GROMACS .gro file of C-alpha atoms in nm:
model
  351
    1MET     CA    1  -1.813 -13.138  10.040
    2THR     CA    2  -1.549 -13.129  10.272
    3THR     CA    3  -1.473 -13.414  10.524
    4SER     CA    4  -1.288 -13.237  10.774
    5ALA     CA    5  -1.308 -12.998  11.004
    6LEU     CA    6  -0.921 -12.996  11.071
    7THR     CA    7  -0.659 -12.801  10.843
    8HIS     CA    8  -0.380 -13.054  10.810
    9GLY     CA    9  -0.155 -12.865  10.572
   10THR     CA   10  -0.002 -12.979  10.239
   11ALA     CA   11   0.146 -13.316  10.174
   12GLY     CA   12   0.461 -13.341  10.319
   13ASP     CA   13   0.426 -13.062  10.599
   14ALA     CA   14   0.527 -13.177  10.937
   15LEU     CA   15   0.241 -13.259  11.180
   16SER     CA   16   0.152 -13.001  11.417
   17PRO     CA   17  -0.088 -12.963  11.730
   18ALA     CA   18  -0.249 -12.621  11.561
   19PRO     CA   19  -0.554 -12.828  11.435
   20LEU     CA   20  -0.599 -12.907  11.784
   21MET     CA   21  -0.579 -12.592  11.921
   22GLN     CA   22  -0.853 -12.467  11.702
   23LEU     CA   23  -1.074 -12.748  11.802
   24ALA     CA   24  -0.995 -12.694  12.159
   25THR     CA   25  -1.049 -12.319  12.171
   26GLY     CA   26  -1.366 -12.310  11.918
   27PHE     CA   27  -1.581 -12.205  12.205
   28TYR     CA   28  -1.369 -11.876  12.216
   29SER     CA   29  -1.515 -11.759  11.895
   30PHE     CA   30  -1.871 -11.869  11.961
   31GLU     CA   31  -1.909 -11.704  12.315
   32THR     CA   32  -1.751 -11.393  12.179
   33PHE     CA   33  -1.996 -11.390  11.874
   34ALA     CA   34  -2.276 -11.482  12.110
   35THR     CA   35  -2.205 -11.240  12.343
   36ALA     CA   36  -2.193 -10.958  12.092
   37VAL     CA   37  -2.516 -11.054  11.958
   38GLU     CA   38  -2.685 -11.074  12.314
   39LEU     CA   39  -2.553 -10.720  12.376
   40GLY     CA   40  -2.712 -10.592  12.025
   41LEU     CA   41  -2.363 -10.465  11.918
   42PHE     CA   42  -2.454 -10.539  11.528
   43THR     CA   43  -2.767 -10.371  11.575
   44ARG     CA   44  -2.639 -10.046  11.722
   45LEU     CA   45  -2.398 -10.002  11.448
   46ALA     CA   46  -2.662 -10.093  11.198
   47GLY     CA   47  -2.655  -9.831  10.870
   48GLY     CA   48  -2.323  -9.762  10.877
   49ARG     CA   49  -2.252  -9.645  11.217
   50ARG     CA   50  -1.886  -9.629  11.315
   51VAL     CA   51  -1.782  -9.647  11.688
   52THR     CA   52  -1.448  -9.631  11.882
   53VAL     CA   53  -1.345  -9.810  12.187
   54GLU     CA   54  -1.412  -9.501  12.421
   55GLU     CA   55  -1.775  -9.458  12.278
   56LEU     CA   56  -1.840  -9.828  12.332
   57ALA     CA   57  -1.696  -9.828  12.643
   58ALA     CA   58  -1.927  -9.541  12.775
   59GLU     CA   59  -2.265  -9.680  12.560
   60PHE     CA   60  -2.209 -10.047  12.768
   61GLY     CA   61  -2.049  -9.904  13.097
   62PHE     CA   62  -1.745 -10.103  13.036
   63ALA     CA   63  -1.406  -9.996  13.081
   64HIS     CA   64  -1.178  -9.940  12.817
   65ARG     CA   65  -0.980 -10.290  12.835
   66PRO     CA   66  -1.278 -10.513  12.781
   67ALA     CA   67  -1.440 -10.285  12.514
   68ASP     CA   68  -1.107 -10.287  12.306
   69LEU     CA   69  -1.087 -10.680  12.311
   70LEU     CA   70  -1.427 -10.736  12.226
   71LEU     CA   71  -1.425 -10.487  11.940
   72VAL     CA   72  -1.074 -10.624  11.822
   73ALA     CA   73  -1.187 -10.999  11.844
   74CYS     CA   74  -1.499 -10.944  11.634
   75ALA     CA   75  -1.315 -10.778  11.394
   76SER     CA   76  -1.071 -11.086  11.384
   77LEU     CA   77  -1.370 -11.315  11.328
   78GLY     CA   78  -1.511 -11.109  10.999
   79LEU     CA   79  -1.789 -10.932  11.222
   80LEU     CA   80  -1.645 -10.578  11.247
   81GLU     CA   81  -1.408 -10.391  10.986
   82LYS     CA   82  -1.173 -10.116  11.130
   83ASP     CA   83  -1.252  -9.779  10.975
   84GLY     CA   84  -0.939  -9.527  11.106
   85ASP     CA   85  -0.989  -9.527  11.497
   86ALA     CA   86  -1.339  -9.673  11.458
   87TYR     CA   87  -1.498 -10.023  11.389
   88ARG     CA   88  -1.825 -10.053  11.173
   89ASN     CA   89  -2.029 -10.376  11.080
   90ALA     CA   90  -1.880 -10.614  10.831
   91PRO     CA   91  -2.116 -10.667  10.530
   92LEU     CA   92  -2.210 -11.018  10.707
   93ALA     CA   93  -2.269 -10.836  11.003
   94GLU     CA   94  -2.517 -10.606  10.848
   95GLU     CA   95  -2.702 -10.835  10.644
   96TYR     CA   96  -2.758 -11.089  10.914
   97LEU     CA   97  -2.699 -10.987  11.269
   98VAL     CA   98  -2.921 -10.654  11.275
   99ALA     CA   99  -3.212 -10.714  11.479
  100GLY     CA  100  -3.520 -10.618  11.274
  101ARG     CA  101  -3.393 -10.714  10.928
  102PRO     CA  102  -3.570 -10.991  10.759
  103ALA     CA  103  -3.253 -11.209  10.718
  104TYR     CA  104  -3.164 -11.153  11.100
  105PHE     CA  105  -2.959 -11.480  11.226
  106GLY     CA  106  -2.945 -11.344  11.587
  107GLY     CA  107  -3.230 -11.593  11.686
  108PHE     CA  108  -3.043 -11.926  11.629
  109VAL     CA  109  -2.725 -11.765  11.800
  110ARG     CA  110  -2.931 -11.673  12.077
  111PHE     CA  111  -3.099 -12.034  12.112
  112CYS     CA  112  -2.739 -12.215  12.082
  113GLU     CA  113  -2.633 -11.983  12.383
  114HIS     CA  114  -2.922 -12.041  12.620
  115ARG     CA  115  -3.027 -12.419  12.519
  116GLU     CA  116  -2.784 -12.581  12.313
  117TYR     CA  117  -2.468 -12.468  12.444
  118LEU     CA  118  -2.582 -12.596  12.816
  119GLY     CA  119  -2.705 -12.890  12.662
  120TRP     CA  120  -2.373 -12.993  12.512
  121HIS     CA  121  -2.185 -12.976  12.856
  122LYS     CA  122  -2.356 -13.311  12.913
  123LEU     CA  123  -2.258 -13.507  12.598
  124ILE     CA  124  -2.100 -13.761  12.769
  125ASP     CA  125  -2.434 -13.839  12.972
  126ALA     CA  126  -2.600 -13.858  12.636
  127LEU     CA  127  -2.331 -14.076  12.493
  128ARG     CA  128  -2.375 -14.318  12.791
  129GLY     CA  129  -2.764 -14.284  12.833
  130ASP     CA  130  -2.849 -14.265  12.452
  131ARG     CA  131  -3.130 -14.018  12.568
  132PRO     CA  132  -3.150 -13.644  12.518
  133VAL     CA  133  -3.010 -13.441  12.824
  134THR     CA  134  -3.204 -13.104  12.757
  135TRP     CA  135  -3.568 -13.242  12.832
  136ASP     CA  136  -3.710 -13.532  12.989
  137PRO     CA  137  -3.887 -13.792  12.753
  138GLU     CA  138  -4.076 -13.959  13.056
  139THR     CA  139  -4.247 -13.604  13.115
  140GLN     CA  140  -4.293 -13.443  12.767
  141ASP     CA  141  -4.417 -13.581  12.484
  142SER     CA  142  -4.165 -13.445  12.257
  143LEU     CA  143  -3.906 -13.200  12.211
  144PHE     CA  144  -4.143 -12.971  12.034
  145SER     CA  145  -4.402 -12.974  12.297
  146ASP     CA  146  -4.519 -12.631  12.458
  147VAL     CA  147  -4.407 -12.675  12.831
  148ASP     CA  148  -4.038 -12.567  12.779
  149PRO     CA  149  -4.035 -12.154  12.794
  150VAL     CA  150  -3.672 -12.151  12.613
  151MET     CA  151  -3.823 -12.347  12.314
  152LEU     CA  152  -4.114 -12.108  12.317
  153GLU     CA  153  -3.903 -11.791  12.316
  154LEU     CA  154  -3.618 -11.879  12.164
  155PHE     CA  155  -3.665 -12.211  11.959
  156TRP     CA  156  -3.876 -12.114  11.690
  157GLU     CA  157  -3.744 -11.763  11.641
  158ALA     CA  158  -3.393 -11.934  11.596
  159MET     CA  159  -3.568 -12.161  11.337
  160HIS     CA  160  -3.735 -11.891  11.131
  161SER     CA  161  -3.404 -11.705  11.117
  162LEU     CA  162  -3.242 -12.049  10.976
  163SER     CA  163  -3.515 -12.130  10.752
  164MET     CA  164  -3.513 -11.796  10.609
  165SER     CA  165  -3.197 -11.810  10.417
  166THR     CA  166  -3.216 -12.184  10.351
  167ALA     CA  167  -3.547 -12.139  10.198
  168ALA     CA  168  -3.387 -11.877   9.933
  169CYS     CA  169  -3.132 -12.127   9.847
  170LEU     CA  170  -3.369 -12.396   9.804
  171ALA     CA  171  -3.606 -12.161   9.576
  172ASP     CA  172  -3.295 -12.110   9.349
  173ALA     CA  173  -3.193 -12.484   9.322
  174TYR     CA  174  -3.538 -12.628   9.264
  175ASP     CA  175  -3.823 -12.479   9.002
  176PHE     CA  176  -4.136 -12.447   9.178
  177ALA     CA  177  -4.316 -12.327   8.848
  178GLY     CA  178  -4.478 -12.653   8.781
  179HIS     CA  179  -4.654 -12.686   9.131
  180THR     CA  180  -4.962 -12.502   9.270
  181ARG     CA  181  -5.006 -12.631   9.622
  182LEU     CA  182  -4.725 -12.691   9.909
  183LEU     CA  183  -4.753 -12.858  10.234
  184ASP     CA  184  -4.471 -12.764  10.463
  185VAL     CA  185  -4.484 -13.075  10.711
  186GLY     CA  186  -4.337 -12.966  11.063
  187GLY     CA  187  -4.319 -12.601  10.895
  188GLY     CA  188  -4.285 -12.419  11.234
  189SER     CA  189  -4.314 -12.075  11.145
  190GLY     CA  190  -4.378 -12.090  10.772
  191ALA     CA  191  -4.051 -11.944  10.655
  192PHE     CA  192  -4.029 -12.184  10.359
  193PRO     CA  193  -4.388 -12.077  10.223
  194ILE     CA  194  -4.322 -11.697  10.291
  195VAL     CA  195  -4.033 -11.723  10.096
  196LEU     CA  196  -4.146 -11.960   9.839
  197CYS     CA  197  -4.499 -11.800   9.793
  198ARG     CA  198  -4.309 -11.473   9.742
  199ARG     CA  199  -4.077 -11.580   9.474
  200HIS     CA  200  -4.347 -11.806   9.301
  201PRO     CA  201  -4.702 -11.610   9.338
  202HIS     CA  202  -4.922 -11.896   9.179
  203LEU     CA  203  -4.769 -12.108   9.462
  204ARG     CA  204  -5.033 -12.147   9.755
  205ALA     CA  205  -4.926 -12.332  10.066
  206THR     CA  206  -5.006 -12.479  10.405
  207VAL     CA  207  -4.810 -12.489  10.690
  208TYR     CA  208  -4.864 -12.821  10.890
  209ASP     CA  209  -4.740 -12.823  11.263
  210LEU     CA  210  -4.873 -12.898  11.650
  211PRO     CA  211  -5.113 -12.602  11.733
  212HIS     CA  212  -4.924 -12.402  11.953
  213VAL     CA  213  -4.665 -12.361  11.668
  214CYS     CA  214  -4.932 -12.286  11.423
  215GLU     CA  215  -5.015 -11.947  11.627
  216GLN     CA  216  -4.652 -11.858  11.588
  217ALA     CA  217  -4.682 -11.925  11.176
  218ARG     CA  218  -5.000 -11.733  11.177
  219GLN     CA  219  -4.831 -11.408  11.315
  220LYS     CA  220  -4.530 -11.462  11.086
  221ILE     CA  221  -4.732 -11.522  10.757
  222ASP     CA  222  -4.980 -11.230  10.822
  223ALA     CA  223  -4.694 -10.995  10.913
  224ALA     CA  224  -4.545 -11.102  10.587
  225GLY     CA  225  -4.870 -11.024  10.395
  226LEU     CA  226  -4.939 -11.355  10.296
  227GLY     CA  227  -5.272 -11.449  10.515
  228GLY     CA  228  -5.429 -11.539  10.158
  229LYS     CA  229  -5.193 -11.744  10.039
  230VAL     CA  230  -5.042 -11.913  10.303
  231THR     CA  231  -5.249 -12.129  10.574
  232THR     CA  232  -5.215 -12.330  10.853
  233GLN     CA  233  -5.332 -12.657  10.965
  234ALA     CA  234  -5.263 -12.814  11.336
  235GLY     CA  235  -5.173 -13.158  11.320
  236ASP     CA  236  -4.907 -13.402  11.410
  237PHE     CA  237  -4.748 -13.630  11.124
  238ARG     CA  238  -4.697 -13.904  11.366
  239ASP     CA  239  -5.095 -13.936  11.363
  240GLN     CA  240  -5.172 -14.259  11.171
  241ARG     CA  241  -5.488 -14.063  11.018
  242GLY     CA  242  -5.227 -13.903  10.763
  243LEU     CA  243  -5.119 -13.597  10.597
  244PRO     CA  244  -5.378 -13.336  10.452
  245GLU     CA  245  -5.415 -13.412  10.090
  246ALA     CA  246  -5.456 -13.245   9.735
  247HIS     CA  247  -5.116 -13.105   9.748
  248ASP     CA  248  -4.881 -13.161   9.478
  249VAL     CA  249  -4.550 -13.098   9.661
  250ILE     CA  250  -4.440 -13.187  10.000
  251LEU     CA  251  -4.164 -13.033  10.181
  252LEU     CA  252  -3.968 -13.185  10.469
  253SER     CA  253  -3.712 -12.949  10.595
  254ASN     CA  254  -3.491 -13.074  10.862
  255ILE     CA  255  -3.756 -13.318  11.001
  256LEU     CA  256  -3.603 -13.657  10.933
  257HIS     CA  257  -3.319 -13.574  11.158
  258ASP     CA  258  -3.529 -13.514  11.454
  259TRP     CA  259  -3.668 -13.910  11.441
  260ASP     CA  260  -3.542 -14.249  11.419
  261GLU     CA  261  -3.561 -14.447  11.105
  262ARG     CA  262  -3.924 -14.598  11.148
  263THR     CA  263  -4.060 -14.269  11.222
  264GLY     CA  264  -3.895 -14.141  10.922
  265ARG     CA  265  -3.990 -14.430  10.685
  266ASP     CA  266  -4.347 -14.394  10.805
  267LEU     CA  267  -4.349 -14.046  10.721
  268LEU     CA  268  -4.241 -14.069  10.371
  269THR     CA  269  -4.510 -14.341  10.326
  270ALA     CA  270  -4.767 -14.094  10.465
  271CYS     CA  271  -4.620 -13.840  10.236
  272HIS     CA  272  -4.655 -14.083   9.939
  273ARG     CA  273  -5.027 -14.153  10.018
  274ALA     CA  274  -5.130 -13.778  10.072
  275LEU     CA  275  -4.983 -13.639   9.733
  276VAL     CA  276  -5.153 -13.627   9.413
  277PRO     CA  277  -5.035 -13.849   9.140
  278GLY     CA  278  -4.731 -13.665   8.988
  279GLY     CA  279  -4.642 -13.503   9.289
  280VAL     CA  280  -4.307 -13.432   9.478
  281VAL     CA  281  -4.146 -13.480   9.780
  282LEU     CA  282  -3.853 -13.246   9.867
  283ILE     CA  283  -3.625 -13.333  10.159
  284SER     CA  284  -3.382 -13.014  10.297
  285GLU     CA  285  -3.109 -13.150  10.504
  286LEU     CA  286  -2.748 -13.150  10.586
  287LEU     CA  287  -2.661 -13.484  10.441
  288LEU     CA  288  -2.400 -13.698  10.529
  289ASN     CA  289  -2.182 -13.857  10.282
  290SER     CA  290  -2.197 -14.200  10.143
  291GLU     CA  291  -1.883 -14.297  10.338
  292ARG     CA  292  -2.044 -14.145  10.676
  293THR     CA  293  -1.739 -13.931  10.731
  294GLY     CA  294  -1.883 -13.583  10.711
  295PRO     CA  295  -1.926 -13.312  10.601
  296PRO     CA  296  -1.858 -13.162  10.961
  297ALA     CA  297  -2.183 -12.992  10.969
  298ALA     CA  298  -2.368 -13.291  10.876
  299ALA     CA  299  -2.203 -13.501  11.148
  300LEU     CA  300  -2.209 -13.259  11.454
  301MET     CA  301  -2.568 -13.196  11.385
  302GLY     CA  302  -2.621 -13.603  11.440
  303MET     CA  303  -2.410 -13.505  11.794
  304ASN     CA  304  -2.681 -13.244  11.848
  305MET     CA  305  -2.943 -13.492  11.780
  306LEU     CA  306  -2.781 -13.698  12.045
  307VAL     CA  307  -2.821 -13.409  12.300
  308GLU     CA  308  -3.187 -13.281  12.160
  309THR     CA  309  -3.398 -13.598  12.044
  310VAL     CA  310  -3.502 -13.950  12.092
  311GLY     CA  311  -3.357 -14.155  11.810
  312GLY     CA  312  -3.276 -13.855  11.559
  313LYS     CA  313  -2.969 -13.841  11.376
  314ASN     CA  314  -2.840 -13.711  11.051
  315TYR     CA  315  -2.858 -13.948  10.735
  316SER     CA  316  -2.695 -13.987  10.423
  317GLY     CA  317  -2.868 -13.933  10.071
  318ASP     CA  318  -2.821 -14.285  10.011
  319GLU     CA  319  -3.038 -14.366  10.322
  320LEU     CA  320  -3.303 -14.144  10.233
  321THR     CA  321  -3.299 -14.275   9.839
  322SER     CA  322  -3.349 -14.609   9.983
  323TRP     CA  323  -3.629 -14.491  10.227
  324LEU     CA  324  -3.802 -14.326   9.955
  325THR     CA  325  -3.785 -14.575   9.651
  326ASP     CA  326  -3.955 -14.842   9.960
  327ALA     CA  327  -4.209 -14.601  10.019
  328GLY     CA  328  -4.303 -14.586   9.661
  329PHE     CA  329  -4.147 -14.271   9.519
  330HIS     CA  330  -3.955 -14.280   9.190
  331GLY     CA  331  -3.680 -14.077   9.005
  332VAL     CA  332  -3.477 -13.996   9.339
  333GLN     CA  333  -3.213 -13.727   9.253
  334ILE     CA  334  -3.020 -13.490   9.506
  335ILE     CA  335  -2.983 -13.100   9.421
  336GLU     CA  336  -2.661 -13.013   9.633
  337ILE     CA  337  -2.689 -12.653   9.779
  338ASP     CA  338  -2.494 -12.441  10.009
  339ALA     CA  339  -2.718 -12.302  10.245
  340ALA     CA  340  -2.694 -12.278  10.685
  341GLY     CA  341  -2.949 -12.502  10.717
  342ALA     CA  342  -2.891 -12.759  10.444
  343ASN     CA  343  -2.627 -12.896  10.204
  344GLY     CA  344  -2.866 -13.119   9.999
  345VAL     CA  345  -3.218 -13.138   9.847
  346VAL     CA  346  -3.357 -13.504   9.826
  347VAL     CA  347  -3.634 -13.513   9.536
  348ALA     CA  348  -3.878 -13.802   9.473
  349ARG     CA  349  -4.216 -13.849   9.273
  350LYS     CA  350  -4.509 -14.031   9.317
  351GLN     CA  351  -4.585 -14.157   8.971
   0.00000   0.00000   0.00000
């Protein structure tokens, strides 16, 4: 796992401010990307369609110059390819940025644009106040309540698009053949059970989440044709009554980083109590390294937790191993994965 977001050059090279320029102008790339998604550019070019600058200008009502600059910029980012005097989707855009496709990633891009980007403008306030800047903890129970229209409209769709690809990586990295009942705690839209139950027809799953989230999960589950295999159960894992029992594998995907250590430890204790003997807990996260110097994806997601949560942060595999051991789990191991939403899966077993 790389520990630096900057390219310093080989040993002996003179220092250059070029890496700092990369950091300073990073928003150029994001805003170009997000605007193209918002315009539906990649969806318009689905199926191999080609478009010239003149054609794009006519479709969007743009002048020639902005249409040209947008296409050139998207090509420079690897999102479009030049074919003669026209542009078409690059494979990455064709696979993940065409609306309606199973792996559509645009939901996450739109969430970042409409919610996260504005919140990060107040990062210094989050640092000084040690509190979120995108919602008010004094008037809302949590980040995930049903009162924020942006969260309701964009967040769960964003998490679904992110989770579908991460779930596929988990399915490749961990063998679910020995399990029959999966409990996805804080399972959101049900993306992980949808992917895993398709891959393993013998597996049955339960999505455990807040009532308004379960409603959205049921829609996704039914649309996937898995209503007979994946169910939902409304609840809050912070409830002292505990988690649903009789499952032999519990999944926590990007849950622990939303909360402080005490809440995380309590949740792992609840997982240990709810699992059948021999059951396994899987923690899918962007993990920090042992030295707490990176990788950037985990460290910067930790900064996002400062902007968005009360007490949340990204943890290292060593930290989670300690929590699991204290909760009574054994045989902790970490499986590295390379997914959009996780770089590792921490696995531990209840004896």
